[in-house]
Amino acid sequence: MAIQAVPRIRHRHVEVDGVRVFYRESVPVATPAEDAPVLLLLHGFPSASHQFRRLMDALGAHYRLIAPDYPGFGHSEAPTSTTTGGSFTYTFDRLADITEVFIQRLGLSRFVMYVFDFGAPVGFRLAARHPEWIAGLVVQNGNAYAEGLSENAREFIALHPDTEGAEDTVRGLLTPASTRAQYEGGTGDPELVAPDGWTLDQHFLDLPGRTRPQLDLAFDYHSNVTLYPQWQAWLRKHTPPALIVWGRNDMFFPEPGARAYLRDLPDAELHLFDTGHFALEDHLPEIAPLVADFLDRAWENEA
């Protein structure tokens, strides 16, 4: 039996503004590296670049896939927050700053960007700053529209650090039960969801110094909603090629958030799946070919 090409995945660190940032990068073996389309993978909460491991194995032989961990996530450093006397400010603006310099350090000048969950507010900030970088968008449960916020999401976004009980509410999302629920919630067949994802996420969440960054980012999430009109205007102006793959049973970002993109990107390709937030976990066999086909077409248009 012929075995398809299997990529090598390199695991590296690069220092960005004094922060040691971890990232994964596939080494194409079936395509000359200099000709391989580039896909930047921006992870979500409460995860890290490891959430893309299977996608990288599926596509990395033909494409250059790069997935960083944000500061305070995964294998990247978690510098002490300014709210507890440290020097690092955990806001979505700052995560975008670090990711921007990370991209520049790797010498990337053009890529397709895959945005998921927290990756959407990070990625759309980058797109607004550098539209010339964006060859296309893959959006997977990454929200940019008010109608894409569930009632639970709206209540979460309304939390303020000075509100009684707000911190306890956020801390409740950092527990093993909540982390597991984000993976299994909304799935049609939980047996297809490997326990490794939520187990590894919880390991990182429980490390010393990791709770404060998550609290800070939770209380900064409202800044993303404020920017929705600007991101929508960017989409209308630049009309990047877009593939939207969405778990329609997402407890945070329901199906209307996926359909809303079509207002500003009427030519976008939309695929809805009967699953929840982490759609790659149980629908990788359907999603990976869609991403590969989209990468080929978006990159060909760049040539």
Short mmCIF file of the C-alpha atoms (twelve columns), coordinates in Angstrom:
data_MODEL
# 
_entry.id   MODEL 
# 
loop_
_atom_site.group_PDB 
_atom_site.id 
_atom_site.type_symbol 
_atom_site.label_atom_id 
_atom_site.label_alt_id 
_atom_site.label_comp_id 
_atom_site.label_asym_id 
_atom_site.label_seq_id 
_atom_site.Cartn_x 
_atom_site.Cartn_y 
_atom_site.Cartn_z 
_atom_site.pdbx_PDB_model_num 
ATOM 1   C CA . MET A 1   0.000   0.000  0.000  1 
ATOM 2   C CA . ALA A 2   1.358   3.424  -0.950 1 
ATOM 3   C CA . ILE A 3   1.619   5.779  2.004  1 
ATOM 4   C CA . GLN A 4   0.963   9.439  1.370  1 
ATOM 5   C CA . ALA A 5   3.732   11.914 2.092  1 
ATOM 6   C CA . VAL A 6   4.047   12.698 5.783  1 
ATOM 7   C CA . PRO A 7   5.383   16.110 6.799  1 
ATOM 8   C CA . ARG A 8   8.092   16.893 9.265  1 
ATOM 9   C CA . ILE A 9   6.952   19.303 11.964 1 
ATOM 10  C CA . ARG A 10  9.558   21.527 13.540 1 
ATOM 11  C CA . HIS A 11  9.023   22.884 17.072 1 
ATOM 12  C CA . ARG A 12  10.812  26.145 17.640 1 
ATOM 13  C CA . HIS A 13  11.051  29.267 19.777 1 
ATOM 14  C CA . VAL A 14  11.736  32.842 18.749 1 
ATOM 15  C CA . GLU A 15  12.146  35.841 21.036 1 
ATOM 16  C CA . VAL A 16  9.623   38.589 20.359 1 
ATOM 17  C CA . ASP A 17  9.790   41.809 22.367 1 
ATOM 18  C CA . GLY A 18  11.460  39.952 25.213 1 
ATOM 19  C CA . VAL A 19  8.953   37.068 25.200 1 
ATOM 20  C CA . ARG A 20  9.999   33.540 24.205 1 
ATOM 21  C CA . VAL A 21  7.304   32.506 21.714 1 
ATOM 22  C CA . PHE A 22  6.845   28.869 20.763 1 
ATOM 23  C CA . TYR A 23  5.633   27.806 17.331 1 
ATOM 24  C CA . ARG A 24  5.139   24.757 15.136 1 
ATOM 25  C CA . GLU A 25  6.032   24.751 11.471 1 
ATOM 26  C CA . SER A 26  5.504   22.059 8.853  1 
ATOM 27  C CA . VAL A 27  8.262   21.299 6.360  1 
ATOM 28  C CA . PRO A 28  6.709   20.449 2.973  1 
ATOM 29  C CA . VAL A 29  8.112   17.284 1.401  1 
ATOM 30  C CA . ALA A 30  5.796   16.880 -1.584 1 
ATOM 31  C CA . THR A 31  6.152   20.495 -2.749 1 
ATOM 32  C CA . PRO A 32  9.306   22.613 -3.047 1 
ATOM 33  C CA . ALA A 33  9.416   24.635 0.155  1 
ATOM 34  C CA . GLU A 34  9.871   27.931 -1.698 1 
ATOM 35  C CA . ASP A 35  6.715   27.265 -3.749 1 
ATOM 36  C CA . ALA A 36  4.494   25.967 -0.946 1 
ATOM 37  C CA . PRO A 37  1.495   28.097 0.023  1 
ATOM 38  C CA . VAL A 38  1.770   29.494 3.548  1 
ATOM 39  C CA . LEU A 39  -1.022  29.114 6.107  1 
ATOM 40  C CA . LEU A 40  -0.767  30.991 9.412  1 
ATOM 41  C CA . LEU A 41  -2.821  29.222 12.092 1 
ATOM 42  C CA . LEU A 42  -4.082  31.398 14.950 1 
ATOM 43  C CA . HIS A 43  -5.430  29.390 17.871 1 
ATOM 44  C CA . GLY A 44  -8.216  30.087 20.320 1 
ATOM 45  C CA . PHE A 45  -9.109  29.819 23.999 1 
ATOM 46  C CA . PRO A 46  -8.298  27.862 26.066 1 
ATOM 47  C CA . SER A 47  -5.984  26.137 23.642 1 
ATOM 48  C CA . ALA A 48  -2.676  26.680 21.840 1 
ATOM 49  C CA . SER A 49  -0.967  25.619 18.622 1 
ATOM 50  C CA . HIS A 50  -1.401  21.969 19.565 1 
ATOM 51  C CA . GLN A 51  -5.047  22.225 18.482 1 
ATOM 52  C CA . PHE A 52  -3.762  22.228 14.870 1 
ATOM 53  C CA . ARG A 53  -1.533  19.140 15.138 1 
ATOM 54  C CA . ARG A 54  -3.777  16.868 13.108 1 
ATOM 55  C CA . LEU A 55  -4.414  19.524 10.451 1 
ATOM 56  C CA . MET A 56  -0.667  20.045 10.146 1 
ATOM 57  C CA . ASP A 57  -0.126  16.309 9.727  1 
ATOM 58  C CA . ALA A 58  -2.875  16.197 7.098  1 
ATOM 59  C CA . LEU A 59  -1.674  19.160 5.012  1 
ATOM 60  C CA . GLY A 60  1.894   19.904 6.010  1 
ATOM 61  C CA . ALA A 61  3.508   17.739 3.341  1 
ATOM 62  C CA . HIS A 62  2.197   20.092 0.647  1 
ATOM 63  C CA . TYR A 63  1.911   23.431 2.466  1 
ATOM 64  C CA . ARG A 64  3.904   25.473 4.939  1 
ATOM 65  C CA . LEU A 65  1.754   25.670 8.057  1 
ATOM 66  C CA . ILE A 66  2.888   27.897 10.926 1 
ATOM 67  C CA . ALA A 67  1.148   27.936 14.312 1 
ATOM 68  C CA . PRO A 68  2.405   30.116 17.197 1 
ATOM 69  C CA . ASP A 69  1.356   30.069 20.851 1 
ATOM 70  C CA . TYR A 70  0.401   33.497 22.214 1 
ATOM 71  C CA . PRO A 71  2.150   34.733 25.371 1 
ATOM 72  C CA . GLY A 72  0.498   33.038 28.339 1 
ATOM 73  C CA . PHE A 73  -0.647  30.075 26.237 1 
ATOM 74  C CA . GLY A 74  0.832   26.678 25.458 1 
ATOM 75  C CA . HIS A 75  4.614   26.483 25.398 1 
ATOM 76  C CA . SER A 76  5.186   30.242 25.083 1 
ATOM 77  C CA . GLU A 77  6.334   32.218 28.077 1 
ATOM 78  C CA . ALA A 78  3.780   33.818 30.371 1 
ATOM 79  C CA . PRO A 79  5.355   37.077 31.544 1 
ATOM 80  C CA . THR A 80  3.854   38.538 34.699 1 
ATOM 81  C CA . SER A 81  0.824   40.732 34.068 1 
ATOM 82  C CA . THR A 82  0.857   44.440 34.752 1 
ATOM 83  C CA . THR A 83  -2.230  43.892 36.927 1 
ATOM 84  C CA . THR A 84  -0.041  41.960 39.382 1 
ATOM 85  C CA . GLY A 85  3.052   44.150 39.207 1 
ATOM 86  C CA . GLY A 86  4.640   42.722 36.068 1 
ATOM 87  C CA . SER A 87  5.556   44.309 32.755 1 
ATOM 88  C CA . PHE A 88  3.285   42.565 30.237 1 
ATOM 89  C CA . THR A 89  -0.210  43.821 29.433 1 
ATOM 90  C CA . TYR A 90  -2.551  40.990 28.465 1 
ATOM 91  C CA . THR A 91  -4.886  42.599 25.965 1 
ATOM 92  C CA . PHE A 92  -5.881  41.564 22.458 1 
ATOM 93  C CA . ASP A 93  -3.994  44.572 21.110 1 
ATOM 94  C CA . ARG A 94  -0.842  43.271 22.777 1 
ATOM 95  C CA . LEU A 95  -1.336  39.719 21.507 1 
ATOM 96  C CA . ALA A 96  -1.644  41.203 18.028 1 
ATOM 97  C CA . ASP A 97  1.529   43.235 18.592 1 
ATOM 98  C CA . ILE A 98  3.481   40.098 19.505 1 
ATOM 99  C CA . THR A 99  2.053   38.130 16.596 1 
ATOM 100 C CA . GLU A 100 2.851   40.984 14.205 1 
ATOM 101 C CA . VAL A 101 6.518   41.001 15.209 1 
ATOM 102 C CA . PHE A 102 6.554   37.187 15.157 1 
ATOM 103 C CA . ILE A 103 5.438   37.275 11.512 1 
ATOM 104 C CA . GLN A 104 8.109   39.815 10.692 1 
ATOM 105 C CA . ARG A 105 10.774  37.785 12.487 1 
ATOM 106 C CA . LEU A 106 9.895   34.774 10.317 1 
ATOM 107 C CA . GLY A 107 10.112  36.914 7.182  1 
ATOM 108 C CA . LEU A 108 6.538   36.266 6.097  1 
ATOM 109 C CA . SER A 109 5.191   38.774 3.596  1 
ATOM 110 C CA . ARG A 110 2.107   36.980 2.244  1 
ATOM 111 C CA . PHE A 111 0.004   34.167 3.667  1 
ATOM 112 C CA . VAL A 112 -3.480  32.761 4.048  1 
ATOM 113 C CA . MET A 113 -4.668  33.301 7.614  1 
ATOM 114 C CA . TYR A 114 -6.710  30.719 9.557  1 
ATOM 115 C CA . VAL A 115 -8.577  32.385 12.424 1 
ATOM 116 C CA . PHE A 116 -10.380 30.539 15.195 1 
ATOM 117 C CA . ASP A 117 -11.947 31.959 18.369 1 
ATOM 118 C CA . PHE A 118 -9.311  34.278 19.961 1 
ATOM 119 C CA . GLY A 119 -7.448  33.994 16.653 1 
ATOM 120 C CA . ALA A 120 -10.114 36.135 14.981 1 
ATOM 121 C CA . PRO A 121 -9.578  39.304 17.068 1 
ATOM 122 C CA . VAL A 122 -5.814  38.792 16.847 1 
ATOM 123 C CA . GLY A 123 -5.927  38.092 13.118 1 
ATOM 124 C CA . PHE A 124 -8.299  40.883 12.134 1 
ATOM 125 C CA . ARG A 125 -6.125  43.388 13.977 1 
ATOM 126 C CA . LEU A 126 -3.192  42.148 11.885 1 
ATOM 127 C CA . ALA A 127 -5.228  42.342 8.679  1 
ATOM 128 C CA . ALA A 128 -6.228  45.930 9.409  1 
ATOM 129 C CA . ARG A 129 -2.586  46.868 10.000 1 
ATOM 130 C CA . HIS A 130 -1.178  44.908 7.054  1 
ATOM 131 C CA . PRO A 131 -3.785  44.157 4.375  1 
ATOM 132 C CA . GLU A 132 -0.915  43.385 1.989  1 
ATOM 133 C CA . TRP A 133 -0.102  40.304 4.046  1 
ATOM 134 C CA . ILE A 134 -3.454  38.580 3.584  1 
ATOM 135 C CA . ALA A 135 -3.797  36.268 0.573  1 
ATOM 136 C CA . GLY A 136 -7.003  34.764 1.931  1 
ATOM 137 C CA . LEU A 137 -8.959  33.907 5.058  1 
ATOM 138 C CA . VAL A 138 -10.062 30.617 6.556  1 
ATOM 139 C CA . VAL A 139 -12.564 31.392 9.306  1 
ATOM 140 C CA . GLN A 140 -13.491 28.606 11.698 1 
ATOM 141 C CA . ASN A 141 -15.775 29.703 14.534 1 
ATOM 142 C CA . GLY A 142 -14.004 33.041 14.673 1 
ATOM 143 C CA . ASN A 143 -16.563 35.760 15.224 1 
ATOM 144 C CA . ALA A 144 -16.693 39.321 13.873 1 
ATOM 145 C CA . TYR A 145 -20.442 40.092 14.032 1 
ATOM 146 C CA . ALA A 146 -22.854 40.942 16.831 1 
ATOM 147 C CA . GLU A 147 -25.312 38.258 15.723 1 
ATOM 148 C CA . GLY A 148 -22.546 35.693 16.130 1 
ATOM 149 C CA . LEU A 149 -22.571 36.134 19.906 1 
ATOM 150 C CA . SER A 150 -24.701 33.719 21.929 1 
ATOM 151 C CA . GLU A 151 -26.459 34.901 25.062 1 
ATOM 152 C CA . ASN A 152 -23.752 33.195 27.119 1 
ATOM 153 C CA . ALA A 153 -21.094 35.053 25.146 1 
ATOM 154 C CA . ARG A 154 -22.864 38.387 25.640 1 
ATOM 155 C CA . GLU A 155 -23.064 37.841 29.387 1 
ATOM 156 C CA . PHE A 156 -19.385 36.941 29.455 1 
ATOM 157 C CA . ILE A 157 -18.357 40.013 27.463 1 
ATOM 158 C CA . ALA A 158 -20.355 42.244 29.804 1 
ATOM 159 C CA . LEU A 159 -18.260 41.170 32.799 1 
ATOM 160 C CA . HIS A 160 -16.166 43.920 34.332 1 
ATOM 161 C CA . PRO A 161 -13.338 43.387 36.832 1 
ATOM 162 C CA . ASP A 162 -15.063 45.649 39.339 1 
ATOM 163 C CA . THR A 163 -18.336 43.724 39.137 1 
ATOM 164 C CA . GLU A 164 -19.001 41.526 42.152 1 
ATOM 165 C CA . GLY A 165 -18.448 37.872 41.262 1 
ATOM 166 C CA . ALA A 166 -17.024 38.599 37.804 1 
ATOM 167 C CA . GLU A 167 -13.629 37.101 38.523 1 
ATOM 168 C CA . ASP A 168 -15.184 33.959 39.963 1 
ATOM 169 C CA . THR A 169 -17.287 33.608 36.814 1 
ATOM 170 C CA . VAL A 170 -14.187 33.731 34.609 1 
ATOM 171 C CA . ARG A 171 -12.334 31.330 36.884 1 
ATOM 172 C CA . GLY A 172 -15.212 28.916 36.389 1 
ATOM 173 C CA . LEU A 173 -14.293 28.720 32.702 1 
ATOM 174 C CA . LEU A 174 -10.773 27.605 33.587 1 
ATOM 175 C CA . THR A 175 -11.826 24.348 35.242 1 
ATOM 176 C CA . PRO A 176 -11.433 20.825 33.809 1 
ATOM 177 C CA . ALA A 177 -15.191 20.421 33.396 1 
ATOM 178 C CA . SER A 178 -15.528 23.663 31.454 1 
ATOM 179 C CA . THR A 179 -12.490 22.976 29.282 1 
ATOM 180 C CA . ARG A 180 -13.822 19.536 28.374 1 
ATOM 181 C CA . ALA A 181 -17.276 20.956 27.665 1 
ATOM 182 C CA . GLN A 182 -15.817 23.343 25.097 1 
ATOM 183 C CA . TYR A 183 -14.482 20.373 23.156 1 
ATOM 184 C CA . GLU A 184 -17.441 18.013 23.472 1 
ATOM 185 C CA . GLY A 185 -20.309 20.502 23.565 1 
ATOM 186 C CA . GLY A 186 -22.395 20.450 20.403 1 
ATOM 187 C CA . THR A 187 -20.683 17.436 18.864 1 
ATOM 188 C CA . GLY A 188 -22.748 14.744 17.216 1 
ATOM 189 C CA . ASP A 189 -20.403 11.959 18.328 1 
ATOM 190 C CA . PRO A 190 -18.195 12.737 21.352 1 
ATOM 191 C CA . GLU A 191 -16.238 9.515  20.718 1 
ATOM 192 C CA . LEU A 192 -14.591 11.291 17.787 1 
ATOM 193 C CA . VAL A 193 -13.170 13.957 20.117 1 
ATOM 194 C CA . ALA A 194 -9.813  12.871 21.555 1 
ATOM 195 C CA . PRO A 195 -9.359  13.641 25.268 1 
ATOM 196 C CA . ASP A 196 -5.800  14.844 24.604 1 
ATOM 197 C CA . GLY A 197 -6.915  18.346 23.584 1 
ATOM 198 C CA . TRP A 198 -8.750  19.381 26.725 1 
ATOM 199 C CA . THR A 199 -6.273  17.483 28.926 1 
ATOM 200 C CA . LEU A 200 -3.319  19.415 27.482 1 
ATOM 201 C CA . ASP A 201 -5.227  22.699 27.617 1 
ATOM 202 C CA . GLN A 202 -5.959  22.137 31.288 1 
ATOM 203 C CA . HIS A 203 -2.312  21.344 31.968 1 
ATOM 204 C CA . PHE A 204 -1.298  24.755 30.616 1 
ATOM 205 C CA . LEU A 205 -4.183  26.568 32.346 1 
ATOM 206 C CA . ASP A 206 -3.115  25.107 35.690 1 
ATOM 207 C CA . LEU A 207 0.529   26.161 35.429 1 
ATOM 208 C CA . PRO A 208 1.685   28.845 37.884 1 
ATOM 209 C CA . GLY A 209 1.098   32.345 36.587 1 
ATOM 210 C CA . ARG A 210 -1.395  31.324 33.900 1 
ATOM 211 C CA . THR A 211 -4.685  32.353 35.520 1 
ATOM 212 C CA . ARG A 212 -4.086  36.112 35.561 1 
ATOM 213 C CA . PRO A 213 -3.477  36.365 31.791 1 
ATOM 214 C CA . GLN A 214 -6.794  34.622 31.145 1 
ATOM 215 C CA . LEU A 215 -8.620  36.929 33.534 1 
ATOM 216 C CA . ASP A 216 -7.089  39.993 31.900 1 
ATOM 217 C CA . LEU A 217 -8.017  38.831 28.416 1 
ATOM 218 C CA . ALA A 218 -11.546 37.957 29.495 1 
ATOM 219 C CA . PHE A 219 -12.067 41.482 30.797 1 
ATOM 220 C CA . ASP A 220 -10.600 42.913 27.585 1 
ATOM 221 C CA . TYR A 221 -12.848 40.928 25.249 1 
ATOM 222 C CA . HIS A 222 -15.280 43.848 24.921 1 
ATOM 223 C CA . SER A 223 -12.570 45.661 22.928 1 
ATOM 224 C CA . ASN A 224 -13.086 43.152 20.126 1 
ATOM 225 C CA . VAL A 225 -16.807 43.813 19.843 1 
ATOM 226 C CA . THR A 226 -16.086 47.528 19.616 1 
ATOM 227 C CA . LEU A 227 -13.889 46.834 16.582 1 
ATOM 228 C CA . TYR A 228 -16.416 44.657 14.724 1 
ATOM 229 C CA . PRO A 229 -17.584 47.531 12.452 1 
ATOM 230 C CA . GLN A 230 -13.980 48.307 11.477 1 
ATOM 231 C CA . TRP A 231 -13.235 44.675 10.651 1 
ATOM 232 C CA . GLN A 232 -16.413 44.407 8.611  1 
ATOM 233 C CA . ALA A 233 -15.424 47.541 6.702  1 
ATOM 234 C CA . TRP A 234 -12.015 45.985 6.063  1 
ATOM 235 C CA . LEU A 235 -13.666 42.874 4.628  1 
ATOM 236 C CA . ARG A 236 -15.863 44.956 2.324  1 
ATOM 237 C CA . LYS A 237 -12.936 47.067 1.144  1 
ATOM 238 C CA . HIS A 238 -10.383 44.321 0.531  1 
ATOM 239 C CA . THR A 239 -12.732 41.384 -0.247 1 
ATOM 240 C CA . PRO A 240 -10.154 38.674 0.487  1 
ATOM 241 C CA . PRO A 241 -10.930 35.171 -0.783 1 
ATOM 242 C CA . ALA A 242 -12.566 33.418 2.164  1 
ATOM 243 C CA . LEU A 243 -13.472 29.924 3.271  1 
ATOM 244 C CA . ILE A 244 -15.824 29.716 6.253  1 
ATOM 245 C CA . VAL A 245 -16.025 26.365 8.057  1 
ATOM 246 C CA . TRP A 246 -18.164 26.489 11.173 1 
ATOM 247 C CA . GLY A 247 -19.466 24.237 13.906 1 
ATOM 248 C CA . ARG A 248 -23.090 25.337 13.948 1 
ATOM 249 C CA . ASN A 249 -23.714 24.168 17.555 1 
ATOM 250 C CA . ASP A 250 -21.026 26.387 19.087 1 
ATOM 251 C CA . MET A 251 -22.067 27.463 22.599 1 
ATOM 252 C CA . PHE A 252 -20.314 30.821 22.145 1 
ATOM 253 C CA . PHE A 253 -20.461 31.636 18.430 1 
ATOM 254 C CA . PRO A 254 -23.606 30.148 16.855 1 
ATOM 255 C CA . GLU A 255 -24.425 29.720 13.170 1 
ATOM 256 C CA . PRO A 256 -25.640 33.303 12.488 1 
ATOM 257 C CA . GLY A 257 -22.061 34.471 13.025 1 
ATOM 258 C CA . ALA A 258 -20.935 32.330 10.102 1 
ATOM 259 C CA . ARG A 259 -23.686 33.508 7.775  1 
ATOM 260 C CA . ALA A 260 -23.057 37.156 8.664  1 
ATOM 261 C CA . TYR A 261 -19.739 37.085 6.789  1 
ATOM 262 C CA . LEU A 262 -21.662 36.690 3.543  1 
ATOM 263 C CA . ARG A 263 -22.997 40.229 3.878  1 
ATOM 264 C CA . ASP A 264 -19.509 41.628 3.438  1 
ATOM 265 C CA . LEU A 265 -17.995 38.724 1.481  1 
ATOM 266 C CA . PRO A 266 -20.812 37.480 -0.773 1 
ATOM 267 C CA . ASP A 267 -18.374 35.272 -2.718 1 
ATOM 268 C CA . ALA A 268 -17.098 33.495 0.388  1 
ATOM 269 C CA . GLU A 269 -17.458 29.723 0.520  1 
ATOM 270 C CA . LEU A 270 -19.522 28.623 3.549  1 
ATOM 271 C CA . HIS A 271 -19.657 25.124 5.052  1 
ATOM 272 C CA . LEU A 272 -21.599 24.385 8.236  1 
ATOM 273 C CA . PHE A 273 -20.990 21.245 10.298 1 
ATOM 274 C CA . ASP A 274 -23.096 19.529 12.922 1 
ATOM 275 C CA . THR A 275 -20.613 20.040 15.725 1 
ATOM 276 C CA . GLY A 276 -19.489 22.583 18.290 1 
ATOM 277 C CA . HIS A 277 -16.657 25.003 18.956 1 
ATOM 278 C CA . PHE A 278 -13.637 22.820 18.103 1 
ATOM 279 C CA . ALA A 279 -14.891 21.634 14.725 1 
ATOM 280 C CA . LEU A 280 -11.521 20.212 13.644 1 
ATOM 281 C CA . GLU A 281 -11.689 17.650 16.425 1 
ATOM 282 C CA . ASP A 282 -14.449 15.558 14.860 1 
ATOM 283 C CA . HIS A 283 -14.690 16.954 11.311 1 
ATOM 284 C CA . LEU A 284 -11.079 17.063 10.173 1 
ATOM 285 C CA . PRO A 285 -11.728 14.561 7.321  1 
ATOM 286 C CA . GLU A 286 -14.266 16.978 5.825  1 
ATOM 287 C CA . ILE A 287 -12.513 20.258 6.652  1 
ATOM 288 C CA . ALA A 288 -8.917  19.427 5.675  1 
ATOM 289 C CA . PRO A 289 -9.716  18.863 1.957  1 
ATOM 290 C CA . LEU A 290 -11.696 22.117 1.888  1 
ATOM 291 C CA . VAL A 291 -8.728  24.004 3.327  1 
ATOM 292 C CA . ALA A 292 -6.309  22.365 0.879  1 
ATOM 293 C CA . ASP A 293 -8.474  23.205 -2.121 1 
ATOM 294 C CA . PHE A 294 -8.918  26.773 -0.901 1 
ATOM 295 C CA . LEU A 295 -5.180  27.208 -0.328 1 
ATOM 296 C CA . ASP A 296 -4.443  26.055 -3.863 1 
ATOM 297 C CA . ARG A 297 -6.936  28.488 -5.386 1 
ATOM 298 C CA . ALA A 298 -6.011  31.460 -3.174 1 
ATOM 299 C CA . TRP A 299 -2.299  30.952 -3.813 1 
ATOM 300 C CA . GLU A 300 -2.806  30.506 -7.550 1 
ATOM 301 C CA . ASN A 301 -4.565  33.877 -7.621 1 
ATOM 302 C CA . GLU A 302 -1.460  35.368 -6.000 1 
ATOM 303 C CA . ALA A 303 0.837   34.038 -8.712 1 
# 
